[in-house]
Coordinates of C-alpha atoms in Angstrom, one line a residue:
X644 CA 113.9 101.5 118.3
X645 CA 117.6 101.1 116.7
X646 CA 118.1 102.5 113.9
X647 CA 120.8 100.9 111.6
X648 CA 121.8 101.2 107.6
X649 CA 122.4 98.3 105.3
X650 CA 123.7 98.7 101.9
X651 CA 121.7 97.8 98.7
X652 CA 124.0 95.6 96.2
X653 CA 122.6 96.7 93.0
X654 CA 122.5 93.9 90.8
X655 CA 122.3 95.7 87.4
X656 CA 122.8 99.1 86.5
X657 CA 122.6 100.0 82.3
X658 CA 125.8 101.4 80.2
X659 CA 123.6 104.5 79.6
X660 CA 122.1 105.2 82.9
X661 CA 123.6 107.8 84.7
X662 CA 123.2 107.7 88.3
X663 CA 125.4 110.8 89.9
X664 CA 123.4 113.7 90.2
X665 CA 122.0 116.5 92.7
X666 CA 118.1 118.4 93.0
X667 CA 116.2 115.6 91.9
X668 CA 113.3 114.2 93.2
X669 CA 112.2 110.6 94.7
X670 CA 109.5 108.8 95.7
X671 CA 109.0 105.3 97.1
X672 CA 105.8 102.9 96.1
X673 CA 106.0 99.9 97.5
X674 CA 109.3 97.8 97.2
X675 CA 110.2 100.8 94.7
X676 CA 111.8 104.0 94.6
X677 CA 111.5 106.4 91.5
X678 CA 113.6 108.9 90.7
X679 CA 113.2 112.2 88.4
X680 CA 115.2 114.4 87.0
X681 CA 117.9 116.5 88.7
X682 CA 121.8 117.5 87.4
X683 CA 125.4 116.9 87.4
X684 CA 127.0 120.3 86.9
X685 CA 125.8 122.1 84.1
X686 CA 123.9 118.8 82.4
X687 CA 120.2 119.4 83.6
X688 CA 117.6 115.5 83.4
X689 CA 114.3 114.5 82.9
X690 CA 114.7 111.2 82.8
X691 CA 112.7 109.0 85.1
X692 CA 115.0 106.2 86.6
X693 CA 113.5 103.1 89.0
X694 CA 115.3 101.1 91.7
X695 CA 113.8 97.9 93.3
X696 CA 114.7 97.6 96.5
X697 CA 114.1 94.1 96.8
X698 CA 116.3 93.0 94.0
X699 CA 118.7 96.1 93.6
X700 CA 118.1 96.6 89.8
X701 CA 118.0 100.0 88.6
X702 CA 116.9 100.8 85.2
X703 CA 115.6 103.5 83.1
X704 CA 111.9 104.0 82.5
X705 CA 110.8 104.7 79.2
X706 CA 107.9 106.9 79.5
X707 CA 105.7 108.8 76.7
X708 CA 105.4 112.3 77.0
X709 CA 108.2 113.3 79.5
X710 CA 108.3 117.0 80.7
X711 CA 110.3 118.3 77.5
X712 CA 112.5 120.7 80.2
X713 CA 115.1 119.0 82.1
X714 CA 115.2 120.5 85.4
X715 CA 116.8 120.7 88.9
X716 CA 115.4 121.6 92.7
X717 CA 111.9 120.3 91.2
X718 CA 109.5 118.4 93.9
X719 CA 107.7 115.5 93.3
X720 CA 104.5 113.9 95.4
X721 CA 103.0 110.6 95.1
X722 CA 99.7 110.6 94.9
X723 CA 97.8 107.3 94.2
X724 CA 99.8 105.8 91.5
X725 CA 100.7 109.6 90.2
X726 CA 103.3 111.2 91.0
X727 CA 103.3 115.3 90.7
X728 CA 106.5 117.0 89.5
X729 CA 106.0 120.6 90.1
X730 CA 108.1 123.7 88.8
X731 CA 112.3 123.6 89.2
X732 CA 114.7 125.2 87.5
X733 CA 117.2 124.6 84.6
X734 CA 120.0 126.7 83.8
X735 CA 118.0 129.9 83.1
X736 CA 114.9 129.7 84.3
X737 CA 112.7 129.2 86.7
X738 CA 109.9 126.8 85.8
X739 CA 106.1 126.8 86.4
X740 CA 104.3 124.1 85.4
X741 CA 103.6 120.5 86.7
X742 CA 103.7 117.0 84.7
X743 CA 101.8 114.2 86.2
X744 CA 103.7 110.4 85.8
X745 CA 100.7 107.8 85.9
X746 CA 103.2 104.7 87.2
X747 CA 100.4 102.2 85.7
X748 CA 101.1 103.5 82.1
X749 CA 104.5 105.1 82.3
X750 CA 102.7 108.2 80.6
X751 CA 103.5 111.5 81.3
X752 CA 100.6 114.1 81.2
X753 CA 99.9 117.5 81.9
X754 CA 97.0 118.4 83.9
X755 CA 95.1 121.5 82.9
X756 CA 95.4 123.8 86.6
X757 CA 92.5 126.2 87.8
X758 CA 94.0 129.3 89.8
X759 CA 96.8 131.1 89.4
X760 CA 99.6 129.2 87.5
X761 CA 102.2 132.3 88.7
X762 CA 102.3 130.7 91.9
X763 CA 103.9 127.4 90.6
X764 CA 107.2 129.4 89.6
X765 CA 109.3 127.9 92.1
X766 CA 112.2 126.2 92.7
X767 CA 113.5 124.4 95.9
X768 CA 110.9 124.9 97.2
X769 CA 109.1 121.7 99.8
X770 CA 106.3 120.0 99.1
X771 CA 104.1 117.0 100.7
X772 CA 101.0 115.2 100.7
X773 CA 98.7 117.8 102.9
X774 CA 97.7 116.3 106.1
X775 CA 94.0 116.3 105.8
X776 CA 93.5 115.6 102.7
X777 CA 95.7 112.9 100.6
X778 CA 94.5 114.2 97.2
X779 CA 96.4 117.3 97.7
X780 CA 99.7 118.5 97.7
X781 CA 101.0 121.6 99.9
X782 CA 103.6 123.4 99.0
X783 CA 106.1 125.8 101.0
X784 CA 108.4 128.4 99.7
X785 CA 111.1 128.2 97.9
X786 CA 112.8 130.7 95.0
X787 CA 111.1 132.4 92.8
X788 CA 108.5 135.1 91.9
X789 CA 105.7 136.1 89.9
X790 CA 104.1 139.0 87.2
X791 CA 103.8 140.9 90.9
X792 CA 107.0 140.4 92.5
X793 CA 110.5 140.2 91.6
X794 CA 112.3 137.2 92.5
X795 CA 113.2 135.9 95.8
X796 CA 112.9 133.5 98.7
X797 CA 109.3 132.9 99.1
X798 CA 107.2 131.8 102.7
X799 CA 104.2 131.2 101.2
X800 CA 102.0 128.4 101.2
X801 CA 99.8 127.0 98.5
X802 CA 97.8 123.6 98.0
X803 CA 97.2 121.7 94.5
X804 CA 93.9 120.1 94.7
X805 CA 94.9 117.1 92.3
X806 CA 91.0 116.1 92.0
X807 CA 90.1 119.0 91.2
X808 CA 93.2 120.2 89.1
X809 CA 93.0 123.6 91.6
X810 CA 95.8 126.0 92.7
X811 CA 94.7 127.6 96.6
X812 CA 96.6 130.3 98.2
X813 CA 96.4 129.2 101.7
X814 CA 96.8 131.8 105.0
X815 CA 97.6 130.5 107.8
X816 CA 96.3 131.4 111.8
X817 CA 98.7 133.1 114.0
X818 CA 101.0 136.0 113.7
X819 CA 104.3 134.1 113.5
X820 CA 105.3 133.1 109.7
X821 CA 108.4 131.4 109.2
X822 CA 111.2 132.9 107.0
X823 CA 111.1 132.8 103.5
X824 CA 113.6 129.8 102.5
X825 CA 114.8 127.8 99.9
X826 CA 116.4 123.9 99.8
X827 CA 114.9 122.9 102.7
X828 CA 113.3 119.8 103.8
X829 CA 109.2 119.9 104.2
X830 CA 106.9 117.2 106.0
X831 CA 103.9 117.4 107.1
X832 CA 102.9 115.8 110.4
X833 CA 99.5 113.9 111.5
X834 CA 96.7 116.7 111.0
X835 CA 99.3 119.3 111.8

């Protein structure tokens, strides 16, 4: 297989929408690729942005109910027609919580979690759809701590069940844990 890159003309980009930016998130359904939040130096988003592909239009969504913090170094999973921003950071803290985007509605909600919400305070952290089960996101280290440790680089691994609305501290087999790490890429592979 060759790979090769083309270049997307984008055919209309707004006055207002500001497209230079670092740590945020995107996610691609269908012909479309949203995009979440994120910063440019010390100015922090949580604005919700769309590209099509097919025609090279950007635009800004207007959404009810955004997360009121903007935020950097966030994740965000597609699941369905949801996509799942968890935790991040703005420019003094480290954020646990997760906002939901419904892409049929444009409405942001707030799903009320089961477990313990400490382990969501995170930031660059990975995240993907877990392999076995496409209703539930796994999520892999990243910075940040909780009421029982201080802050740091994290190795752990825990799963949001999103039909459930659950939080699962998951231990893996075998004696060999990778380091704890932040900003790093995360995919999950077949059942693997």
């Amino acid at each position: 297989m060759l790979a090769c890159w083309r270049e997307i003309r984008c055919s209309s980009v707004g006055a207002n929408l500001s497209l230079e930016r670092a740590g945020h998130t995107a996610c691609v359904d269908g012909s479309c690729v949203y995009v979440f939040g994120g910063r440019k130096g010390s100015s922090f988003y949580n604005d919700s942005l769309r590209l099509n592909a097919e025609t090279g239009s950007w635009e800004q969504l207007y959404t009810s109910n955004a997360p009121a913090v903007r935020r950097a170094h966030h994740t965000a999973t597609l699941i369905g027609r949801q996509i799942w921003v968890v935790g991040g950071s703005d420019s003094s803290e480290v954020l646990a919580d997760v906002s939901v985007l419904d892409l049929d509605t444009l409405v942001w909600t707030t799903p009320q979690l089961k477990g313990d919400i400490g382990l969501l305070a995170r930031t660059a952290h990975g995240a993907d759809v877990h392999p076995s089960n496409p209703k539930a996101i796994i999520i892999f280290g990243g910075y940040g701590g909780t009421a029982y440790a201080p802050y740091a680089f994290m190795n752990d691994l825990i799963v949001i069940h999103t039909d459930r609305c659950e939080i699962q501290v998951l231990q893996p087999r075998g004696k060999l844990l990778p380091s704890a790490r932040g900003y790093h890429s995360f995919n999950s592979l077949a059942n693997r």
